[in-house]
CSV table of N, CA, C and O in Angstrom, one decimal:
chain,number,residue,atom,x,y,z
A,1,UNK,N,12.9,-7.3,-3.4
A,1,UNK,CA,11.8,-8.1,-3.1
A,1,UNK,C,10.8,-7.4,-2.2
A,1,UNK,O,9.6,-7.6,-2.3
A,2,UNK,N,11.4,-6.7,-1.3
A,2,UNK,CA,10.5,-5.9,-0.3
A,2,UNK,C,9.7,-4.9,-1.0
A,2,UNK,O,8.5,-4.7,-0.7
A,3,UNK,N,10.2,-4.2,-2.0
A,3,UNK,CA,9.5,-3.2,-2.8
A,3,UNK,C,8.4,-3.9,-3.6
A,3,UNK,O,7.3,-3.3,-3.7
A,4,UNK,N,8.7,-5.0,-4.2
A,4,UNK,CA,7.7,-5.7,-5.0
A,4,UNK,C,6.5,-6.1,-4.1
A,4,UNK,O,5.3,-5.9,-4.5
A,5,UNK,N,6.8,-6.7,-3.0
A,5,UNK,CA,5.7,-7.2,-2.1
A,5,UNK,C,4.9,-6.0,-1.5
A,5,UNK,O,3.7,-6.1,-1.4
A,6,UNK,N,5.6,-4.9,-1.1
A,6,UNK,CA,4.9,-3.8,-0.5
A,6,UNK,C,4.1,-3.0,-1.6
A,6,UNK,O,3.2,-2.3,-1.2
A,7,UNK,N,4.4,-3.2,-2.9
A,7,UNK,CA,3.7,-2.5,-3.9
A,7,UNK,C,2.2,-3.0,-4.0
A,7,UNK,O,1.4,-2.3,-4.5
A,8,UNK,N,2.0,-4.2,-3.5
A,8,UNK,CA,0.6,-4.7,-3.5
A,8,UNK,C,-0.3,-3.9,-2.6
A,8,UNK,O,-1.5,-3.7,-2.9
A,9,UNK,N,0.2,-3.3,-1.6
A,9,UNK,CA,-0.6,-2.4,-0.7
A,9,UNK,C,-0.9,-1.1,-1.3
A,9,UNK,O,-1.8,-0.4,-0.9
A,10,UNK,N,-0.2,-0.6,-2.3
A,10,UNK,CA,-0.4,0.7,-2.9
A,10,UNK,C,-1.1,0.7,-4.2
A,10,UNK,O,-1.2,1.7,-4.9
A,11,UNK,N,-1.6,-0.5,-4.6
A,11,UNK,CA,-2.4,-0.5,-5.9
A,11,UNK,C,-3.7,0.3,-5.7
A,11,UNK,O,-4.1,1.0,-6.5
A,12,UNK,N,-4.3,0.1,-4.5
A,12,UNK,CA,-5.4,0.9,-4.1
A,12,UNK,C,-5.1,1.7,-2.9
A,12,UNK,O,-4.6,1.2,-1.9
A,13,UNK,N,-5.3,3.0,-3.0
A,13,UNK,CA,-4.8,4.0,-2.0
A,13,UNK,C,-5.2,3.7,-0.6
A,13,UNK,O,-4.4,3.6,0.4
A,14,UNK,N,-6.5,3.6,-0.3
A,14,UNK,CA,-7.0,3.5,1.0
A,14,UNK,C,-7.7,2.2,1.3
A,14,UNK,O,-8.1,1.9,2.5
A,15,UNK,N,-7.9,1.3,0.3
A,15,UNK,CA,-8.6,0.1,0.6
A,15,UNK,C,-7.7,-1.0,1.1
A,15,UNK,O,-6.6,-1.2,0.6
A,16,UNK,N,-8.1,-1.7,2.2
A,16,UNK,CA,-7.2,-2.7,2.7
A,16,UNK,C,-7.1,-3.9,1.8
A,16,UNK,O,-8.0,-4.1,0.9
A,17,UNK,N,-6.1,-4.7,1.9
A,17,UNK,CA,-5.9,-5.9,1.1
A,17,UNK,C,-7.0,-6.9,1.3
A,17,UNK,O,-7.3,-7.7,0.4
A,18,UNK,N,-7.7,-6.9,2.4
A,18,UNK,CA,-8.7,-7.9,2.7
A,18,UNK,C,-10.0,-7.6,1.8
A,18,UNK,O,-10.7,-8.5,1.4
A,19,UNK,N,-10.2,-6.3,1.5
A,19,UNK,CA,-11.4,-6.0,0.8
A,19,UNK,C,-11.2,-6.0,-0.8
A,19,UNK,O,-12.1,-6.5,-1.5
A,20,UNK,N,-10.1,-5.6,-1.3
A,20,UNK,CA,-9.8,-5.6,-2.7
A,20,UNK,C,-8.5,-6.3,-3.0
A,20,UNK,O,-7.5,-6.0,-2.4
A,21,UNK,N,-8.7,-7.3,-3.8
A,21,UNK,CA,-7.5,-8.1,-4.2
A,21,UNK,C,-6.9,-7.5,-5.5
A,21,UNK,O,-7.6,-7.6,-6.5
A,22,UNK,N,-5.7,-7.0,-5.5
A,22,UNK,CA,-5.2,-6.3,-6.6
A,22,UNK,C,-4.9,-7.2,-7.8
A,22,UNK,O,-5.0,-6.8,-9.0
A,23,UNK,N,-4.6,-8.5,-7.6
A,23,UNK,CA,-4.3,-9.4,-8.7
A,23,UNK,C,-5.5,-9.7,-9.5
A,23,UNK,O,-5.4,-10.2,-10.6
A,24,UNK,N,-6.7,-9.5,-8.9
A,24,UNK,CA,-8.0,-9.8,-9.7
A,24,UNK,C,-8.4,-8.6,-10.5
A,24,UNK,O,-9.0,-8.7,-11.6
A,25,UNK,N,-8.0,-7.3,-10.1
A,25,UNK,CA,-8.5,-6.2,-10.8
A,25,UNK,C,-7.5,-5.4,-11.6
A,25,UNK,O,-7.8,-4.7,-12.5
A,26,UNK,N,-6.2,-5.6,-11.3
A,26,UNK,CA,-5.1,-4.9,-12.0
A,26,UNK,C,-4.2,-6.0,-12.6
A,26,UNK,O,-3.2,-6.4,-11.9
A,27,UNK,N,-4.5,-6.4,-13.8
A,27,UNK,CA,-3.7,-7.5,-14.4
A,27,UNK,C,-2.3,-7.0,-14.8
A,27,UNK,O,-1.4,-7.8,-14.8
A,28,UNK,N,-2.1,-5.7,-15.1
A,28,UNK,CA,-0.8,-5.2,-15.5
A,28,UNK,C,0.1,-5.3,-14.3
A,28,UNK,O,1.3,-5.7,-14.4
A,29,UNK,N,-0.4,-4.9,-13.1
A,29,UNK,CA,0.4,-5.1,-11.9
A,29,UNK,C,0.8,-6.5,-11.6
A,29,UNK,O,1.9,-6.8,-11.2
A,30,UNK,N,-0.2,-7.4,-11.7
A,30,UNK,CA,0.0,-8.8,-11.5
A,30,UNK,C,1.1,-9.4,-12.4
A,30,UNK,O,2.0,-10.1,-11.9
A,31,UNK,N,1.0,-9.1,-13.6
A,31,UNK,CA,2.1,-9.6,-14.6
A,31,UNK,C,3.4,-9.0,-14.3
A,31,UNK,O,4.4,-9.7,-14.4
A,32,UNK,N,3.4,-7.7,-14.0
A,32,UNK,CA,4.7,-7.0,-13.6
A,32,UNK,C,5.3,-7.6,-12.4
A,32,UNK,O,6.6,-7.8,-12.4
A,33,UNK,N,4.5,-8.0,-11.4
A,33,UNK,CA,5.1,-8.6,-10.2
A,33,UNK,C,5.6,-10.0,-10.5
A,33,UNK,O,6.7,-10.3,-10.0
A,34,UNK,N,4.9,-10.8,-11.3
A,34,UNK,CA,5.4,-12.1,-11.6
A,34,UNK,C,6.7,-12.0,-12.4
A,34,UNK,O,7.7,-12.8,-12.1
A,35,UNK,N,6.8,-11.1,-13.4
A,35,UNK,CA,8.0,-11.0,-14.1
A,35,UNK,C,9.2,-10.5,-13.2
A,35,UNK,O,10.3,-11.0,-13.3
A,36,UNK,N,8.9,-9.6,-12.3
A,36,UNK,CA,9.9,-9.1,-11.5
A,36,UNK,C,10.5,-10.2,-10.5
A,36,UNK,O,11.7,-10.3,-10.3
A,37,UNK,N,9.6,-11.0,-10.0
A,37,UNK,CA,10.0,-12.0,-9.1
A,37,UNK,C,10.8,-13.1,-9.8
A,37,UNK,O,11.7,-13.7,-9.3
A,38,UNK,N,10.5,-13.3,-11.1
A,38,UNK,CA,11.3,-14.3,-11.9
A,38,UNK,C,12.6,-13.7,-12.2
A,38,UNK,O,13.6,-14.4,-12.2
A,39,UNK,N,12.7,-12.4,-12.5
A,39,UNK,CA,14.0,-11.8,-12.9
A,39,UNK,C,15.0,-11.6,-11.8
A,39,UNK,O,16.2,-11.6,-12.1
A,40,UNK,N,14.5,-11.5,-10.6
A,40,UNK,CA,15.4,-11.4,-9.4
A,40,UNK,C,16.4,-12.5,-9.3
A,40,UNK,O,17.6,-12.4,-9.3
A,41,UNK,N,15.9,-13.8,-9.3
A,41,UNK,CA,16.9,-14.9,-9.2
A,41,UNK,C,17.7,-15.1,-10.4
A,41,UNK,O,18.9,-15.5,-10.3
A,42,UNK,N,17.2,-14.7,-11.6
A,42,UNK,CA,18.0,-14.8,-12.8
A,42,UNK,C,19.1,-13.8,-12.7
A,42,UNK,O,20.3,-14.2,-13.1
A,43,UNK,N,18.9,-12.6,-12.3
A,43,UNK,CA,19.9,-11.6,-12.2
A,43,UNK,C,21.0,-12.0,-11.2
A,43,UNK,O,22.2,-11.9,-11.4
A,44,UNK,N,20.5,-12.5,-10.0
A,44,UNK,CA,21.4,-12.9,-9.0
A,44,UNK,C,22.3,-14.0,-9.4
A,44,UNK,O,23.5,-14.1,-9.1
A,45,UNK,N,21.7,-15.0,-10.1
A,45,UNK,CA,22.6,-16.1,-10.5
A,45,UNK,C,23.6,-15.7,-11.6
A,45,UNK,O,24.6,-16.3,-11.7
A,46,UNK,N,23.2,-14.7,-12.4
A,46,UNK,CA,24.1,-14.3,-13.4
A,46,UNK,C,25.3,-13.4,-12.9
A,46,UNK,O,26.4,-13.4,-13.4
A,47,UNK,N,25.0,-12.6,-11.9
A,47,UNK,CA,26.0,-11.7,-11.4
A,47,UNK,C,26.8,-12.1,-10.2
A,47,UNK,O,28.0,-11.7,-10.1
A,48,UNK,N,26.3,-13.0,-9.3
A,48,UNK,CA,27.0,-13.4,-8.1
A,48,UNK,C,28.0,-14.5,-8.5
A,48,UNK,O,27.7,-15.4,-9.3
A,49,UNK,N,29.1,-14.5,-7.8
A,49,UNK,CA,30.0,-15.6,-8.0
A,49,UNK,C,29.5,-16.9,-7.3
A,49,UNK,O,28.7,-16.8,-6.4
A,50,UNK,N,30.0,-18.0,-7.7
A,50,UNK,CA,29.6,-19.2,-7.1
A,50,UNK,C,30.0,-19.4,-5.7
A,50,UNK,O,31.1,-19.0,-5.3
A,51,UNK,N,29.1,-19.9,-4.9
A,51,UNK,CA,29.4,-20.1,-3.4
A,51,UNK,C,29.1,-18.9,-2.6
A,51,UNK,O,29.3,-18.9,-1.4
A,52,UNK,N,28.7,-17.7,-3.1
A,52,UNK,CA,28.5,-16.5,-2.3
A,52,UNK,C,27.2,-16.7,-1.4
A,52,UNK,O,27.3,-16.4,-0.2
A,53,UNK,N,26.2,-17.3,-2.0
A,53,UNK,CA,25.0,-17.5,-1.2
A,53,UNK,C,25.1,-18.6,-0.1
A,53,UNK,O,24.5,-18.5,0.9
A,54,UNK,N,26.0,-19.5,-0.4
A,54,UNK,CA,26.2,-20.6,0.7
A,54,UNK,C,27.0,-20.1,1.8
A,54,UNK,O,27.1,-20.7,2.9
A,55,UNK,N,27.7,-19.0,1.6
A,55,UNK,CA,28.6,-18.4,2.7
A,55,UNK,C,27.8,-17.7,3.7
A,55,UNK,O,28.3,-17.4,4.8
A,56,UNK,N,26.5,-17.3,3.4
A,56,UNK,CA,25.7,-16.6,4.4
A,56,UNK,C,25.1,-17.5,5.4
A,56,UNK,O,24.8,-18.6,5.1
A,57,UNK,N,25.0,-17.0,6.7
A,57,UNK,CA,24.3,-17.8,7.7
A,57,UNK,C,22.9,-18.1,7.4
A,57,UNK,O,22.2,-17.3,6.6
A,58,UNK,N,22.3,-19.1,8.0
A,58,UNK,CA,20.9,-19.4,7.8
A,58,UNK,C,19.9,-18.3,8.1
A,58,UNK,O,18.9,-18.2,7.5
A,59,UNK,N,20.2,-17.5,9.2
A,59,UNK,CA,19.2,-16.5,9.6
A,59,UNK,C,19.1,-15.4,8.6
A,59,UNK,O,18.1,-14.6,8.6
A,60,UNK,N,20.0,-15.2,7.7
A,60,UNK,CA,19.9,-14.2,6.6
A,60,UNK,C,18.8,-14.6,5.7
A,60,UNK,O,18.0,-13.7,5.2
A,61,UNK,N,18.6,-15.9,5.4
A,61,UNK,CA,17.5,-16.3,4.5
A,61,UNK,C,16.2,-16.2,5.2
A,61,UNK,O,15.2,-15.8,4.6
A,62,UNK,N,16.1,-16.4,6.5
A,62,UNK,CA,14.9,-16.2,7.3
A,62,UNK,C,14.5,-14.8,7.2
A,62,UNK,O,13.3,-14.4,7.0
A,63,UNK,N,15.5,-13.9,7.5
A,63,UNK,CA,15.2,-12.4,7.4
A,63,UNK,C,14.8,-12.0,6.0
A,63,UNK,O,13.9,-11.1,5.9
A,64,UNK,N,15.4,-12.6,5.0
A,64,UNK,CA,15.0,-12.2,3.6
A,64,UNK,C,13.6,-12.6,3.3
A,64,UNK,O,12.9,-12.0,2.5
A,65,UNK,N,13.1,-13.7,3.9
A,65,UNK,CA,11.7,-14.1,3.7
A,65,UNK,C,10.7,-13.3,4.6
A,65,UNK,O,9.6,-13.1,4.2
A,66,UNK,N,11.1,-12.9,5.8
A,66,UNK,CA,10.3,-12.2,6.7
A,66,UNK,C,10.2,-10.7,6.4
A,66,UNK,O,9.2,-10.0,6.7
A,67,UNK,N,11.2,-10.1,5.9
A,67,UNK,CA,11.3,-8.6,5.7
A,67,UNK,C,10.1,-8.2,4.7
A,67,UNK,O,9.5,-7.1,5.0
A,68,UNK,N,9.8,-8.8,3.6
A,68,UNK,CA,8.7,-8.3,2.8
A,68,UNK,C,7.4,-8.4,3.5
A,68,UNK,O,6.6,-7.5,3.4
A,69,UNK,N,7.2,-9.4,4.4
A,69,UNK,CA,5.9,-9.5,5.1
A,69,UNK,C,5.8,-8.4,6.1
A,69,UNK,O,4.7,-7.8,6.3
A,70,UNK,N,6.9,-8.0,6.8
A,70,UNK,CA,6.9,-6.9,7.7
A,70,UNK,C,6.7,-5.6,7.0
A,70,UNK,O,5.9,-4.8,7.5
A,71,UNK,N,7.3,-5.4,5.8
A,71,UNK,CA,7.0,-4.2,5.1
A,71,UNK,C,5.6,-4.1,4.6
A,71,UNK,O,5.0,-3.0,4.7
A,72,UNK,N,5.0,-5.2,4.3
A,72,UNK,CA,3.6,-5.2,3.9
A,72,UNK,C,2.7,-4.9,5.1
A,72,UNK,O,1.7,-4.1,4.9
A,73,UNK,N,3.0,-5.4,6.3
A,73,UNK,CA,2.2,-5.1,7.5
A,73,UNK,C,2.3,-3.6,7.8
A,73,UNK,O,1.3,-2.9,8.2
A,74,UNK,N,3.5,-3.1,7.7
A,74,UNK,CA,3.7,-1.6,8.0
A,74,UNK,C,3.0,-0.8,7.0
A,74,UNK,O,2.4,0.2,7.3
A,75,UNK,N,3.0,-1.2,5.7
A,75,UNK,CA,2.3,-0.4,4.7
A,75,UNK,C,0.8,-0.4,5.0
A,75,UNK,O,0.1,0.6,4.7
A,76,UNK,N,0.2,-1.5,5.5
A,76,UNK,CA,-1.2,-1.6,5.8
A,76,UNK,C,-1.5,-0.7,7.0
A,76,UNK,O,-2.6,-0.1,7.0
A,77,UNK,N,-0.6,-0.6,7.9
A,77,UNK,CA,-0.9,0.3,9.1
A,77,UNK,C,-0.8,1.7,8.6
A,77,UNK,O,-1.7,2.6,9.1
A,78,UNK,N,0.1,2.1,7.7
A,78,UNK,CA,0.2,3.4,7.2
A,78,UNK,C,-1.1,3.7,6.4
A,78,UNK,O,-1.6,4.9,6.5
A,79,UNK,N,-1.6,2.8,5.7
A,79,UNK,CA,-2.8,3.0,4.9
A,79,UNK,C,-4.0,3.2,5.8
A,79,UNK,O,-4.9,4.1,5.4
A,80,UNK,N,-4.1,2.5,6.9
A,80,UNK,CA,-5.2,2.8,7.8
A,80,UNK,C,-5.2,4.2,8.4
A,80,UNK,O,-6.2,4.9,8.5
A,81,UNK,N,-4.0,4.6,8.7
A,81,UNK,CA,-3.8,6.0,9.2
A,81,UNK,C,-4.1,7.0,8.2
A,81,UNK,O,-4.8,8.1,8.4
A,82,UNK,N,-3.7,6.8,6.9
A,82,UNK,CA,-4.0,7.6,5.8
A,82,UNK,C,-5.5,7.7,5.6
A,82,UNK,O,-6.1,8.8,5.3
A,83,UNK,N,-6.2,6.6,5.7
A,83,UNK,CA,-7.7,6.6,5.5
A,83,UNK,C,-8.3,7.4,6.6
A,83,UNK,O,-9.3,8.2,6.3
A,84,UNK,N,-7.8,7.4,7.8
A,84,UNK,CA,-8.4,8.2,8.9
A,84,UNK,C,-8.2,9.7,8.6
A,84,UNK,O,-9.2,10.5,8.7
A,85,UNK,N,-7.0,10.1,8.1
A,85,UNK,CA,-6.8,11.5,7.8
A,85,UNK,C,-7.7,11.9,6.6
A,85,UNK,O,-8.1,13.0,6.5
A,86,UNK,N,-7.8,11.0,5.6
A,86,UNK,CA,-8.6,11.3,4.4
A,86,UNK,C,-10.1,11.5,4.8
A,86,UNK,O,-10.7,12.5,4.3
A,87,UNK,N,-10.6,10.7,5.7
A,87,UNK,CA,-12.0,10.9,6.1
A,87,UNK,C,-12.2,12.2,6.9
A,87,UNK,O,-13.2,12.8,6.8
A,88,UNK,N,-11.2,12.5,7.7
A,88,UNK,CA,-11.3,13.7,8.5
A,88,UNK,C,-11.2,14.9,7.5
A,88,UNK,O,-12.0,15.9,7.7
A,89,UNK,N,-10.4,14.9,6.5
A,89,UNK,CA,-10.3,16.0,5.5
A,89,UNK,C,-11.6,16.2,4.8
A,89,UNK,O,-12.1,17.3,4.5
A,90,UNK,N,-12.3,15.0,4.4
A,90,UNK,CA,-13.6,15.1,3.7
A,90,UNK,C,-14.6,15.8,4.6
A,90,UNK,O,-15.4,16.6,4.2
A,91,UNK,N,-14.6,15.4,5.9
A,91,UNK,CA,-15.6,16.0,6.8
A,91,UNK,C,-15.3,17.5,7.0
A,91,UNK,O,-16.3,18.3,7.0
A,92,UNK,N,-14.1,17.9,7.0
A,92,UNK,CA,-13.8,19.3,7.1
A,92,UNK,C,-14.2,20.1,5.9
A,92,UNK,O,-14.7,21.2,6.0
A,93,UNK,N,-13.9,19.5,4.7
A,93,UNK,CA,-14.3,20.2,3.5
A,93,UNK,C,-15.9,20.3,3.4
A,93,UNK,O,-16.4,21.3,3.0
A,94,UNK,N,-16.6,19.3,3.8
A,94,UNK,CA,-18.0,19.3,3.8
A,94,UNK,C,-18.5,20.4,4.8
A,94,UNK,O,-19.4,21.2,4.5
A,95,UNK,N,-17.9,20.5,6.0
A,95,UNK,CA,-18.3,21.5,6.9
A,95,UNK,C,-18.1,22.9,6.4
A,95,UNK,O,-18.9,23.8,6.6
A,96,UNK,N,-16.9,23.1,5.8
A,96,UNK,CA,-16.6,24.4,5.3
A,96,UNK,C,-17.6,24.8,4.1
A,96,UNK,O,-18.0,25.9,4.0
A,97,UNK,N,-17.9,23.9,3.3
A,97,UNK,CA,-18.8,24.1,2.2
A,97,UNK,C,-20.2,24.5,2.7
A,97,UNK,O,-20.8,25.4,2.3
A,98,UNK,N,-20.7,23.7,3.7
A,98,UNK,CA,-22.0,24.0,4.2
A,98,UNK,C,-22.1,25.3,5.0
A,98,UNK,O,-23.1,26.0,4.9
A,99,UNK,N,-21.0,25.6,5.6
A,99,UNK,CA,-21.0,26.9,6.4
A,99,UNK,C,-21.0,28.1,5.4
A,99,UNK,O,-21.8,29.0,5.6
A,100,UNK,N,-20.2,28.0,4.3
A,100,UNK,CA,-20.2,29.1,3.3
A,100,UNK,C,-21.6,29.1,2.6
A,100,UNK,O,-22.1,30.2,2.3
A,101,UNK,N,-22.2,28.0,2.3
A,101,UNK,CA,-23.5,28.0,1.7
A,101,UNK,C,-24.5,28.6,2.6
A,101,UNK,O,-25.4,29.3,2.1
A,102,UNK,N,-24.4,28.3,3.9
A,102,UNK,CA,-25.4,28.8,4.8
A,102,UNK,C,-25.3,30.3,5.0
A,102,UNK,O,-26.2,31.0,5.3
A,103,UNK,N,-24.1,30.9,4.8
A,103,UNK,CA,-23.9,32.4,4.9
A,103,UNK,C,-24.7,33.1,3.9
A,103,UNK,O,-25.2,34.2,4.1
A,104,UNK,N,-24.8,32.6,2.7
A,104,UNK,CA,-25.5,33.3,1.6
A,104,UNK,C,-26.9,32.8,1.3
A,104,UNK,O,-27.6,33.4,0.5
A,105,UNK,N,-27.4,31.9,2.1
A,105,UNK,CA,-28.8,31.5,1.9
A,105,UNK,C,-29.7,32.5,2.5
A,105,UNK,O,-29.4,33.1,3.5
A,106,UNK,N,-30.9,32.6,2.0
A,106,UNK,CA,-31.9,33.5,2.6
A,106,UNK,C,-32.3,33.1,4.0
A,106,UNK,O,-32.4,31.9,4.3
A,107,UNK,N,-32.6,34.1,4.8
A,107,UNK,CA,-32.9,33.9,6.2
A,107,UNK,C,-34.4,33.8,6.3
A,107,UNK,O,-35.2,34.5,5.7
A,108,UNK,N,-34.8,32.8,7.2
A,108,UNK,CA,-36.3,32.7,7.4
A,108,UNK,C,-36.6,33.5,8.6
A,108,UNK,O,-35.9,33.6,9.6
A,109,UNK,N,-37.8,34.2,8.6
A,109,UNK,CA,-38.3,35.0,9.7
A,109,UNK,C,-39.2,34.2,10.6
A,109,UNK,O,-40.0,33.4,10.3
């Protein structure tokens, strides 16, 4: 579940979730997410023995619901840092290109 929820942050590499909503622009991802979320309980109900989930303490369920949100928040922080590095790399490439172009341009007297 954590991987499914955190995948929403990686549909667009550097755009935050506030600006681009992936479920509006990437329908294949949206349908894949819906199918995956439906298949998880089906798989668990088919493979786990009866009474296994009721043996867990209540805070395991709270952690299971909070962990995907925490993963999503960490992914957004990583994306912000990646955007900063990407902008810096673009500025460095532009500076190197302009410097090389300036070396070969004719000089004014």
